[in-house]
Coordinates of C-alpha atoms in Angstrom, one line a residue:
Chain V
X1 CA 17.5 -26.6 21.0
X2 CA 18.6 -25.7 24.7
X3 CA 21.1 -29.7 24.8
X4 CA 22.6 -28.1 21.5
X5 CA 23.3 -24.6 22.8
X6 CA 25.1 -26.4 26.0
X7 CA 26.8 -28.9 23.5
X8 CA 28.0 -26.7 21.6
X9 CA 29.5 -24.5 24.4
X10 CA 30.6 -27.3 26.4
X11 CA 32.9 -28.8 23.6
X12 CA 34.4 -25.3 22.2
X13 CA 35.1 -24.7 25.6
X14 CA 37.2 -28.0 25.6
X15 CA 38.6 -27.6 22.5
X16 CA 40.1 -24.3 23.4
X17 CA 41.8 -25.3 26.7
X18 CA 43.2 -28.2 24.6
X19 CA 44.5 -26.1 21.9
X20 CA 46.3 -23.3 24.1
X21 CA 48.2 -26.2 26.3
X22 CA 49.6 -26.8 22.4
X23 CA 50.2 -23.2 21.4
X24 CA 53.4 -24.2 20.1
X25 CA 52.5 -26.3 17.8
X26 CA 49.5 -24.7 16.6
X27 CA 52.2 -21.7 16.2
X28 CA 54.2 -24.4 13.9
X29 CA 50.9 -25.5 12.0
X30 CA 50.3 -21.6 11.5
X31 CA 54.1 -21.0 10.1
X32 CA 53.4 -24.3 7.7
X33 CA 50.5 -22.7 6.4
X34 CA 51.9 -19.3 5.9
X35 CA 54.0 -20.7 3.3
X36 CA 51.7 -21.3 0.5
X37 CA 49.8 -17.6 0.7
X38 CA 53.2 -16.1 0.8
X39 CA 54.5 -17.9 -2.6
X40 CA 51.1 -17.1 -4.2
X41 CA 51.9 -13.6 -3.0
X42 CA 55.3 -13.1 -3.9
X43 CA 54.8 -14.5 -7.4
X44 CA 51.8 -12.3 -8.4
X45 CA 53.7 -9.4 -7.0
X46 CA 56.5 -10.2 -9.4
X47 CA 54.3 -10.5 -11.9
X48 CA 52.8 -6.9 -11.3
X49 CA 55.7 -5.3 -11.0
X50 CA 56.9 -6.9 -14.8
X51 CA 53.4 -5.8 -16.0
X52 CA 54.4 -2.2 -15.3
X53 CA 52.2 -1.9 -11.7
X54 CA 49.3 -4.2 -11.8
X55 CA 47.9 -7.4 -13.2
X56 CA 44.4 -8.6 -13.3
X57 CA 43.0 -5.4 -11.5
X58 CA 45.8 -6.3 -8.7
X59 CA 48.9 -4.2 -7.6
X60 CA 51.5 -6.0 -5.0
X61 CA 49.5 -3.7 -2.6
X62 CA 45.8 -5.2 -3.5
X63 CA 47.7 -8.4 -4.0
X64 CA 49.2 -8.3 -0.1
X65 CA 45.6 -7.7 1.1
X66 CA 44.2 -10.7 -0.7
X67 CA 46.7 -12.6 0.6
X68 CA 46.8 -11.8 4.1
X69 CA 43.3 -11.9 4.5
X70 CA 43.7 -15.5 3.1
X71 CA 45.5 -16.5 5.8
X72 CA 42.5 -15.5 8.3
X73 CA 39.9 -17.1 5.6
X74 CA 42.5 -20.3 5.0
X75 CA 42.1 -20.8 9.1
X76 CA 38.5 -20.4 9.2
X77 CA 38.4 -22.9 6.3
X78 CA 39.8 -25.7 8.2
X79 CA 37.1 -28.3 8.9
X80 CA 37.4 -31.9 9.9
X81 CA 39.0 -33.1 7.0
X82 CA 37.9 -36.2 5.1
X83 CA 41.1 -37.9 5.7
X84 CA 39.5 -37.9 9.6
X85 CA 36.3 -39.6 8.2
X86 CA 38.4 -42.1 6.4
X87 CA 40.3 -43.0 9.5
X88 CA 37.2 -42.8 11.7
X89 CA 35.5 -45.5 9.1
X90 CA 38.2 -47.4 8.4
X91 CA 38.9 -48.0 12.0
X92 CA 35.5 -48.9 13.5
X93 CA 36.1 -45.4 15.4
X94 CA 32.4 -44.0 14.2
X95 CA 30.8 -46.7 16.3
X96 CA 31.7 -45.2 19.2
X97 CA 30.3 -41.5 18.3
X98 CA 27.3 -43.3 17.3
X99 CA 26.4 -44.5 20.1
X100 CA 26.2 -41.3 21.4
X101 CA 22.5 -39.2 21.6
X102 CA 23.5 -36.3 19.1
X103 CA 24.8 -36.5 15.3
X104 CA 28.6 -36.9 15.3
X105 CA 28.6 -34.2 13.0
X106 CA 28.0 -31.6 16.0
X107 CA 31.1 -32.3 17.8
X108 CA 33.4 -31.7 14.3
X109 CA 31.8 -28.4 13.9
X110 CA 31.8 -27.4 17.7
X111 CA 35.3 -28.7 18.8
X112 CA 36.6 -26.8 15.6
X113 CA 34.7 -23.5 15.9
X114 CA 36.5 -23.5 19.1
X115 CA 40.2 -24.0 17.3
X116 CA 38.9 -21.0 15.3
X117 CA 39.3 -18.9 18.6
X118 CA 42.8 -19.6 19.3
X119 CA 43.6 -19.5 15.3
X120 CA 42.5 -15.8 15.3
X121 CA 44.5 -15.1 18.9
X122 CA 47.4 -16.7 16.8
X123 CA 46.6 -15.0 13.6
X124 CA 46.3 -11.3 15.1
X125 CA 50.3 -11.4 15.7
X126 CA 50.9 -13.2 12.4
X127 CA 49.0 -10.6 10.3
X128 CA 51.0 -8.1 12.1
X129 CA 54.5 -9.7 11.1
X130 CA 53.1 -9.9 7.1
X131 CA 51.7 -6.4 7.2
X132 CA 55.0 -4.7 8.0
X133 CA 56.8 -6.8 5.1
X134 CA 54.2 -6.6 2.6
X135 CA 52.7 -3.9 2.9
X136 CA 48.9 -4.2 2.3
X137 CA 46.4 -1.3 0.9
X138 CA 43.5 -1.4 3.2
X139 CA 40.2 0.2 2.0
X140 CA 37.1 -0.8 3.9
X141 CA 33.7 0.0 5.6
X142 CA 32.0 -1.1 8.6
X143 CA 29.5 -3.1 6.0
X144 CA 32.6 -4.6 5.0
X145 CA 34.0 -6.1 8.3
X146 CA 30.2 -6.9 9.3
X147 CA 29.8 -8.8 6.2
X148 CA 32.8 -10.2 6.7
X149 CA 32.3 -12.0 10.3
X150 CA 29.4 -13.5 9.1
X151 CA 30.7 -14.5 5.3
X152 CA 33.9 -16.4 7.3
X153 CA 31.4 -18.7 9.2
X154 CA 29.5 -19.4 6.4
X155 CA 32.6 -20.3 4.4
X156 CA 33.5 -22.8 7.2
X157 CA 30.1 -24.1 7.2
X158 CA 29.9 -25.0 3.3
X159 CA 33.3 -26.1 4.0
X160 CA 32.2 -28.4 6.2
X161 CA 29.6 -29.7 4.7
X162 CA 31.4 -30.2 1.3
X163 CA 34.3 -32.4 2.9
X164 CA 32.2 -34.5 5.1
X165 CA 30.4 -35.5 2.3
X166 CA 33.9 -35.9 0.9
X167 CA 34.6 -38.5 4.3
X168 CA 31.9 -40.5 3.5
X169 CA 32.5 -41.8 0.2
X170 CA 34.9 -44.2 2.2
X171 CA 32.1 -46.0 3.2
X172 CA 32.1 -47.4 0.0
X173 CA 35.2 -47.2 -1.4
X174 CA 38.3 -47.7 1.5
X175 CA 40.9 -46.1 -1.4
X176 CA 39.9 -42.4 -1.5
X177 CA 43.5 -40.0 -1.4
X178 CA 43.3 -40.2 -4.7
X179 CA 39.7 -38.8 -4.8
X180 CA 40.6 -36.2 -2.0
X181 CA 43.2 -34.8 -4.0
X182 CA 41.2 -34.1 -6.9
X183 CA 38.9 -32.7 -5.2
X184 CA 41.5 -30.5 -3.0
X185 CA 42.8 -29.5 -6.8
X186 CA 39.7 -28.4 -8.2
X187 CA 39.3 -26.9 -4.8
X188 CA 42.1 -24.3 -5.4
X189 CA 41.6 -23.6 -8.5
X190 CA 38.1 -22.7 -8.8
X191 CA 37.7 -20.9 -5.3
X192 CA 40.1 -18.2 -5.3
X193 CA 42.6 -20.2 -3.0
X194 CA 45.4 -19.9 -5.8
X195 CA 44.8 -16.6 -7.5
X196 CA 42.3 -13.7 -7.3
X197 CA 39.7 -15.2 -9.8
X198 CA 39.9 -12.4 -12.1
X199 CA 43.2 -14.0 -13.1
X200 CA 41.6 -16.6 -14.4
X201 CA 40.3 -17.6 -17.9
X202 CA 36.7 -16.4 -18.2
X203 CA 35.0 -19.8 -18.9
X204 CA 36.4 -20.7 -15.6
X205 CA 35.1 -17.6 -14.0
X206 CA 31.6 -18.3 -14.9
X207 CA 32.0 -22.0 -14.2
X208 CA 32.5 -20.5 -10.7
X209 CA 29.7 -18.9 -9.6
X210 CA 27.7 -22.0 -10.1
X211 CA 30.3 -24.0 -8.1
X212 CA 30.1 -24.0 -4.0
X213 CA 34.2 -23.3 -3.7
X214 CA 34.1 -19.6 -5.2
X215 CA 31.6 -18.7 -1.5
X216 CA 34.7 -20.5 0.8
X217 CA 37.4 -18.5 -0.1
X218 CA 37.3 -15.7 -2.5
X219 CA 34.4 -14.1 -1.5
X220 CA 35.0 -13.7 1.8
X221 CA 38.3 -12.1 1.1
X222 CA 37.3 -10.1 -1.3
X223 CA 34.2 -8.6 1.1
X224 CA 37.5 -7.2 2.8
X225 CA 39.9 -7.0 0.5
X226 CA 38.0 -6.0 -2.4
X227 CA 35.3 -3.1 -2.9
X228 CA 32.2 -5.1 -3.6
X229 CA 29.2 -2.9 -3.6
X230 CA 26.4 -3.5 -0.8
X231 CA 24.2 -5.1 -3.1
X232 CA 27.1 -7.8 -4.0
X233 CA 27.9 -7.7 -0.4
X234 CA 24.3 -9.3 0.7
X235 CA 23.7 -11.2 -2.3
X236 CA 27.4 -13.1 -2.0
X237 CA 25.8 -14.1 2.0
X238 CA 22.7 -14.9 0.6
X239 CA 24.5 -17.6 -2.0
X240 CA 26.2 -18.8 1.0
X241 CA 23.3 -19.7 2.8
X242 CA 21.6 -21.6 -0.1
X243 CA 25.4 -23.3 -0.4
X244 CA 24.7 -24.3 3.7
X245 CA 20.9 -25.5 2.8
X246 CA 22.0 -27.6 0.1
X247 CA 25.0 -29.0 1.6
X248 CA 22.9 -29.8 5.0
X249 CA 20.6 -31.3 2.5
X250 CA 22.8 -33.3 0.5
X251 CA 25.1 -34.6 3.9
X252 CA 21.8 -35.4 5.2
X253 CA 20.8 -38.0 2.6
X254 CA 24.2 -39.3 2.2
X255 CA 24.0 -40.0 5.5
X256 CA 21.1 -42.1 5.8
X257 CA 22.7 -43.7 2.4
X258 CA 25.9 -44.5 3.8
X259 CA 25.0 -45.9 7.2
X260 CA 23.6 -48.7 5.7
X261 CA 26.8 -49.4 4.3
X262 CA 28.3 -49.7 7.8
X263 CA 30.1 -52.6 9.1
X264 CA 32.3 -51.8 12.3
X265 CA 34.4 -54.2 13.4
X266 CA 34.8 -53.7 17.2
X267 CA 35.9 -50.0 17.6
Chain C
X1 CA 78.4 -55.7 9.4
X2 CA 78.7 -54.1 6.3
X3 CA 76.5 -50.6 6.5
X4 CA 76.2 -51.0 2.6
X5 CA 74.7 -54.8 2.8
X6 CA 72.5 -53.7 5.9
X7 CA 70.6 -50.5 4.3
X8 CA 70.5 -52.8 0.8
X9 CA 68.5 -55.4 3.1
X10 CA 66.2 -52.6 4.7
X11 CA 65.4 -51.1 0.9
X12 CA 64.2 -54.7 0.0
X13 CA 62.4 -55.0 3.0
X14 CA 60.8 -52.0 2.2
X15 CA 60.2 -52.6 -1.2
X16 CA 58.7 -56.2 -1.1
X17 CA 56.5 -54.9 1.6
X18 CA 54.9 -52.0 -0.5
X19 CA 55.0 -54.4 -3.7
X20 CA 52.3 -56.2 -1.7
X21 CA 49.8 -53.3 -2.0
X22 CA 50.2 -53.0 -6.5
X23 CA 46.6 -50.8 -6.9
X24 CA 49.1 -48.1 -4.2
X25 CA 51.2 -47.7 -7.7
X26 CA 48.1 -46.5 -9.7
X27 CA 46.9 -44.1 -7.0
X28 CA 50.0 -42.9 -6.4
X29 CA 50.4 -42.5 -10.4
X30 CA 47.6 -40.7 -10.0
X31 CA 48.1 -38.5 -7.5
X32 CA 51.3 -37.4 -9.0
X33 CA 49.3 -36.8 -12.3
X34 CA 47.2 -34.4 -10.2
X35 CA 50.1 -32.2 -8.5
X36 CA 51.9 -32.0 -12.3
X37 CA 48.5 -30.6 -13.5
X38 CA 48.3 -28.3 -10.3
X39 CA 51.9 -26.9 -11.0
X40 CA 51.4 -26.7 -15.1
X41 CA 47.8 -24.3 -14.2
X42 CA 49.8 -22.1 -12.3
X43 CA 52.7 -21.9 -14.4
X44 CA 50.5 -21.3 -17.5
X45 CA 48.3 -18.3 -15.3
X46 CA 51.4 -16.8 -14.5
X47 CA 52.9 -17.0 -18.4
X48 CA 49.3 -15.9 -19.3
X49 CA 50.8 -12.5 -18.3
X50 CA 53.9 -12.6 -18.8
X51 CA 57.1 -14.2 -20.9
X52 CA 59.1 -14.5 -17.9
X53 CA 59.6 -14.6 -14.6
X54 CA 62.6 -12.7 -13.0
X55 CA 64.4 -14.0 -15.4
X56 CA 63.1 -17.4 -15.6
X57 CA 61.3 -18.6 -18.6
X58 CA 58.6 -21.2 -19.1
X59 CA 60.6 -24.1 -19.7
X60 CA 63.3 -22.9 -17.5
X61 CA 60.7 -22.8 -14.9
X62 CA 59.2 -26.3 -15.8
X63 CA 62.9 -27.9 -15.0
X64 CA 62.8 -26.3 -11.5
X65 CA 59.0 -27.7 -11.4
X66 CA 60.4 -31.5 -12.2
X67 CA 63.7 -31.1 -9.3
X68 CA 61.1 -29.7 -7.1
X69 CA 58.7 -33.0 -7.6
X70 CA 61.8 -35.5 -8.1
X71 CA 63.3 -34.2 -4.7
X72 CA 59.7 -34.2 -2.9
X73 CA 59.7 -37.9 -4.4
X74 CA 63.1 -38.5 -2.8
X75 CA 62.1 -37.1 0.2
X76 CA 58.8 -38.8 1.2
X77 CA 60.5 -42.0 0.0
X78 CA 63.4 -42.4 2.0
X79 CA 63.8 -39.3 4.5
X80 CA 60.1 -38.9 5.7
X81 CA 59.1 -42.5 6.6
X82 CA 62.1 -42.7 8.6
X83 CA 61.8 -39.9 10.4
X84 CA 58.5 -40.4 11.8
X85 CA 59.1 -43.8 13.2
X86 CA 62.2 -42.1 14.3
X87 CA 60.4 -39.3 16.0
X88 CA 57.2 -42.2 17.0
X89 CA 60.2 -44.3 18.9
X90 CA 61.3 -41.2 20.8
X91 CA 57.9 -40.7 21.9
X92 CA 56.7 -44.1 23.1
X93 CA 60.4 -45.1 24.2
X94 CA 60.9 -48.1 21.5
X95 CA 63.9 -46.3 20.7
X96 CA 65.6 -49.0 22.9
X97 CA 65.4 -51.4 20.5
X98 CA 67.2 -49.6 18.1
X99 CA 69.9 -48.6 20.7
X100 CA 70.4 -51.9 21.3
X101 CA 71.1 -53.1 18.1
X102 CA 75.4 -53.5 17.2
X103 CA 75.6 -50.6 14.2
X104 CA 75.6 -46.6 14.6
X105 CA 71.7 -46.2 15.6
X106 CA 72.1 -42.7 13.9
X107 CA 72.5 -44.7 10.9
X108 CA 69.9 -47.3 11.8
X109 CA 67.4 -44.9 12.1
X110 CA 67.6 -43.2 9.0
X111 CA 67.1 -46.2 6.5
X112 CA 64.6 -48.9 8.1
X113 CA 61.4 -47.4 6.5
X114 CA 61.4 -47.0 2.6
X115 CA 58.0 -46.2 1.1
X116 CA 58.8 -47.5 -2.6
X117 CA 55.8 -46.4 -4.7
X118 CA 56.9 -42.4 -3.3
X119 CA 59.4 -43.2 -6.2
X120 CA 57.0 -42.3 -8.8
X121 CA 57.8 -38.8 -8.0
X122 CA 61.0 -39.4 -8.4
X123 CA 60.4 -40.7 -12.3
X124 CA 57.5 -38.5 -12.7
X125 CA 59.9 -35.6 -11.6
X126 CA 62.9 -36.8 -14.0
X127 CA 60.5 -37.0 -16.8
X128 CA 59.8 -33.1 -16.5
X129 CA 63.0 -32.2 -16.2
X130 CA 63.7 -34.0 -19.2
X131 CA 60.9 -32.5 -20.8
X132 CA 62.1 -29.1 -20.3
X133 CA 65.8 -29.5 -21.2
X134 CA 64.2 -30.9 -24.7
X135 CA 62.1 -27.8 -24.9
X136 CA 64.8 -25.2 -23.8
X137 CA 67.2 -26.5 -27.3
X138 CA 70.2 -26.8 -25.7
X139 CA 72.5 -29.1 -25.8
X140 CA 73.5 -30.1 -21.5
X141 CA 77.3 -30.8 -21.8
X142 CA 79.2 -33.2 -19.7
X143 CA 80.0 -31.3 -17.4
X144 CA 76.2 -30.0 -16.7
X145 CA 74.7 -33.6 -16.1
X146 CA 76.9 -33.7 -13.4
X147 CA 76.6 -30.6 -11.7
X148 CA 73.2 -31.9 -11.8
X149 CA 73.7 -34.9 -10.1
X150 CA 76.2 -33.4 -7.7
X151 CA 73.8 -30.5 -6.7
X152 CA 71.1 -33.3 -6.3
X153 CA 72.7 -35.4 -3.9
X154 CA 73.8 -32.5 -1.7
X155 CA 70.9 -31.1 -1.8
X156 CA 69.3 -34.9 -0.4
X157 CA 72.0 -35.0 2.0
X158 CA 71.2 -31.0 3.6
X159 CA 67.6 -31.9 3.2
X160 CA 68.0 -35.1 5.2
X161 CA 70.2 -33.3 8.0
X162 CA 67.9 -30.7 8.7
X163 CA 65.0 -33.0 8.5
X164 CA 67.4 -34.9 11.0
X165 CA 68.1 -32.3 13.1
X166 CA 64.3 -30.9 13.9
X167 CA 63.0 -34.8 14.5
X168 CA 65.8 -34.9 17.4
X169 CA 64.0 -31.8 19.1
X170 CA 61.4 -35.2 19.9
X171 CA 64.4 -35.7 22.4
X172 CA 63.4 -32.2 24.4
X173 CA 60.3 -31.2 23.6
X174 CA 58.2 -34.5 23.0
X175 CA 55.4 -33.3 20.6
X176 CA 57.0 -32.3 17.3
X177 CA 54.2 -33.7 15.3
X178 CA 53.4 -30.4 13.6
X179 CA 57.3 -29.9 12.6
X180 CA 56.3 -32.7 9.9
X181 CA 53.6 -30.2 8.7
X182 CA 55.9 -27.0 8.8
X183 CA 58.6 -28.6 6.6
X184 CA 56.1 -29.7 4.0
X185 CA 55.0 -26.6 4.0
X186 CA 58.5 -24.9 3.5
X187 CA 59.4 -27.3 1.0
X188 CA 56.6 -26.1 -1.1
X189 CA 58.3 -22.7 -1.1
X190 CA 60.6 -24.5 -3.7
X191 CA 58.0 -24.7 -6.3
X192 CA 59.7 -21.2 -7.4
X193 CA 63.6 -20.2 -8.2
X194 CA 64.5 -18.6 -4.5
X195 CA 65.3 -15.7 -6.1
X196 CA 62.1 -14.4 -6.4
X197 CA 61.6 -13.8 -2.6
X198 CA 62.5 -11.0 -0.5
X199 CA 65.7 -11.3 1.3
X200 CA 64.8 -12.4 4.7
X201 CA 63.0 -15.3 3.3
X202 CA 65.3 -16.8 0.8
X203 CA 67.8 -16.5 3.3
X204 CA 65.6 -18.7 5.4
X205 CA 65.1 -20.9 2.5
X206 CA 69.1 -20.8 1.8
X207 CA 70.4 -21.7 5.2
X208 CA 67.6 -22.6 7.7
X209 CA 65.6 -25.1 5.7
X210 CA 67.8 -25.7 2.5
X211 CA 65.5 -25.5 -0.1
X212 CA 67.7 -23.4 -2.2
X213 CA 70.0 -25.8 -2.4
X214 CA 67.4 -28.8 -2.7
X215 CA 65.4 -27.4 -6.0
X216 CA 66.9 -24.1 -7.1
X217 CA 70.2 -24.8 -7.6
X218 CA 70.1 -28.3 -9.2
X219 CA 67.9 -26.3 -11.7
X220 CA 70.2 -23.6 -12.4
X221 CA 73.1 -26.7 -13.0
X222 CA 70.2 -27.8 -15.9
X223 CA 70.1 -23.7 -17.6
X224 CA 73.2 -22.5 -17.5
X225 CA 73.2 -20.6 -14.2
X226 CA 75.2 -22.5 -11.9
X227 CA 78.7 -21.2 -11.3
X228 CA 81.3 -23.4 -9.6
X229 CA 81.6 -21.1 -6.4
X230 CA 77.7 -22.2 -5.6
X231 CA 78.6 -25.8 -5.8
X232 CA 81.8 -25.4 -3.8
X233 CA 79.4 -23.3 -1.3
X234 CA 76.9 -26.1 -1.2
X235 CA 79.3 -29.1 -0.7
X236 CA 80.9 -26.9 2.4
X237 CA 77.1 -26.2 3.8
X238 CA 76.4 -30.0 2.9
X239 CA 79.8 -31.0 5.4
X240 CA 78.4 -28.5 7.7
X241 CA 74.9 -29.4 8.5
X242 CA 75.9 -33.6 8.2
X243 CA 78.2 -32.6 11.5
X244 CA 75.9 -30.2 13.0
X245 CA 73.2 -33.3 13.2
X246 CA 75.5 -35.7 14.1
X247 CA 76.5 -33.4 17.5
X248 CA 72.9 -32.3 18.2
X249 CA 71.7 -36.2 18.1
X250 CA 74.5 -37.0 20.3
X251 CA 73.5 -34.5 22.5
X252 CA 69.9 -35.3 22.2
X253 CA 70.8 -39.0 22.7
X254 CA 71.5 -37.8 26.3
X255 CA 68.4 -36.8 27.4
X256 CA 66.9 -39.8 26.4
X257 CA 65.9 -42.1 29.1
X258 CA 63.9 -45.0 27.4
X259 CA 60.6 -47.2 27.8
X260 CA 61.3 -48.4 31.3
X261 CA 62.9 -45.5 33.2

């Protein structure tokens, strides 16, 4: 436990003296990202407004809190992505992290937890800029913003369980965009990325809950941005951590599955 | 030699190379298939709700839906590819070879890649927009088809300058690998008529990156909204921007200092 502990540390540590020498650029990746909540936001706001005030339980002001909150969640989110497995096993790269006396999988999470800390330094500033246009309606509790620390690190761990076991599909397959993309697709539509999901059709609603996505992103916006009772509150973390069990379960078995299916050519 | 004959010989470069790699077509057939479905969802939760959209109705909206796909089509086909080995040679000091080489290198650089199959957008994009001018019952005149294709290739040509413009930052600050990011994201924005934003932003949209002028107004040429002032407005910005990237790669072109310095 203790060699994990001084992993861990060790490599955010890195990873967030790397990413401040590049605080431009993660500025630029920040900007590029703002784009989609802000369309999302804008159009639903319309909308409202047309619908005489509110749509879907959502008024522009509700609808600027979802959205900004995104933002936060959306950076949380990002995990090594499974276009990084595909180059890693594509490339022979994965031989080299193999090698090594600790599960490659521990340096992914650990390097980007640590991007998460100069995301939020980012974000703090950015949230600031989108507050004055927008105009958010903030309602919460202290149960809330606890909730909510915890609910955005168990989003990024489901997260990054879900696309690593996205990654390793290429070792069997080396054509996988394709498959990525659907997956991103169904992605934002079933987990609250595009719209609030009470703007969606019921059947999709209740396809949801069974479905890992809806715990990434809407729930933990809506522990801030919504008024979720304390019940809902504790039993949305609880689904998370049965999301993380089975997701360390299932990468776990496709990981003994896969390596056999391993053929490195130098690297 | 003739510019014409030399970017005809790099298209057929480029398309014999990709016409290697035929399952890329099906995936990329796919993948188009998947950002149509993407777009129709959220055009069908937002008509859900409501008939229209500040103004815009659902078919209306589908035609800006096919510019905004055909022009991301055009754009990853022949701006994109070109750029990043553009902005790759600035970095690792290849550039030389292209300075070296008897033609305008601003020119050279911008058509040596083309990534061929990215044209599925393109038809993928044209068959929407046809689509919707079928389902919106009128009758395009003349005059409209080539507004259309007017307003298209401006729009390329402001889209390709600015594009231009940000990759010869490489010159100054040498890691602009994000700006790729940032555009794509921008672009995006054009999903919607501009004039749903707040000010501030479609003004960003308008002038800074031109995706006004990309997506929105070729789409208002297809229903009826164009007025000739806009077009005259966009050929003017079109003249503008081609000269502004011309002087800021000339200047940029300065502080280069190659491989071996």
């Amino acid at each position: 436990m203790r060699r994990y502990i001084d992993f861990y540390l060790a490599a955010m540590k890195i990873s967030i003296l790397q990413d401040f020498q590049y605080a431009v650029a993660q500025l630029f990746y920040m900007i590029g990202m703002l784009v989609e909540p802000i369309i999302y936001l804008v159009v639903w706001s319309t909308v409202a407004r047309q619908m005489g005030g509110s749509v879907g339980g959502y008024t522009p002001g509700t609808f600027a809190t979802y959205y900004i909150v995104w933002t936060l969640v959306r950076n949380m989110n990002i995990v090594f992505t499974p276009y990084g497995w595909e180059w890693r096993i594509k490339q022979g790269q994965l031989s080299m992290e193999l090698m090594r006396p600790i599960h490659p999988i521990h340096s992914d999470v650990a390097m980007l937890a640590g991007m998460k800390v100069v995301m939020i330094a980012i974000w703090l500033p950015v949230a600031a800029f989108l507050t004055l246009f927008f105009k958010p309606e903030w309602n919460v509790t202290w149960l809330e913003i606890l909730v909510f620390f915890f609910a955005i690190w168990g989003a990024y761990l489901i997260r990054t369980m879900l696309l690593s076991m996205l990654g390793l599909i290429t070792f069997w397959t080396t054509r996988v965009s394709a498959i990525f993309e659907l997956y991103f697709g169904l992605e934002l539509i079933l987990s609250g990325r595009l719209v609030p999901m009470s703007l969606m059709p019921v059947w999709v609603q209740n396809l949801s809950v069974y479905l890992p996505f809806k715990w990434t992103f809407f729930f933990p916006i809506e522990t801030l941005a919504g008024n979720m009772s304390p019940a809902e509150l504790l039993s949305g973390l609880g689904m998370q951590v049965v999301w993380i069990l089975l997701g360390l379960l299932g990468l776990n078995l496709l990981w003994k599955v896969a390596l056999k299916e391993y053929s490195a050519v130098g690297g | 030699m003739n510019p014409f004959k030399l970017a005809f010989l790099y298209l057929r470069i480029g398309v014999m190379n990709e016409l290697q790699y035929r399952v890329n077509f099906f995936i990329q057939l796919l993948q188009s298939f998947i950002a149509i479905a993407i777009g129709l969802i959220g055009l069908s939760l937002v008509f859900a709700q409501v008939n229209e959209l500040s103004g815009w109705n659902r078919n209306e909206l589908l035609a800006v839906m096919g510019v905004h796909i055909l022009m991301g089509g055009v754009i990853r086909a022949a701006i994109m590819p070109n750029m990043n080995r553009f902005m790759g040679d600035v970095q690792q000091g290849t550039l030389d070879f292209a300075l070296a080489k008897p033609v305008d290198t601003q020119f050279l650089v911008s058509i040596r890649e083309f990534s061929f199959w990215q044209l599925v957008d393109v038809v993928v994009g044209l068959v929407i927009v046809g689509v919707a001018v079928g389902l919106m019952q009128t009758t395009a005149s003349l005059w409209q088809a080539l507004a259309f294709v007017a307003a298209l290739v401006m729009g390329a040509l402001m889209i390709y300058s600015v594009y231009f413009m940000v990759t010869s930052l490489a010159f100054w600050i040498i890691r602009v690998d994000q700006i790729v990011n940032l555009f794509e994201g921008i672009y995006a924005a054009g999903r919607w008529p501009v004039g749903i934003y707040p000010d501030w932003l479609r003004t960003g949209l308008t002038f800074l990156v031109p995706v006004a002028f990309a997506v929105t107004v070729p789409a208002e040429a297809l229903t009826n909204r164009l007025t000739s002032l806009t077009l005259l407005g966009a050929f003017g910005l079109t003249v503008f921007l081609l000269i502004l990237a011309r002087s800021i790669w000339k200047l940029g072109l300065r502080s280069y200092s190659g491989a071996s310095a």
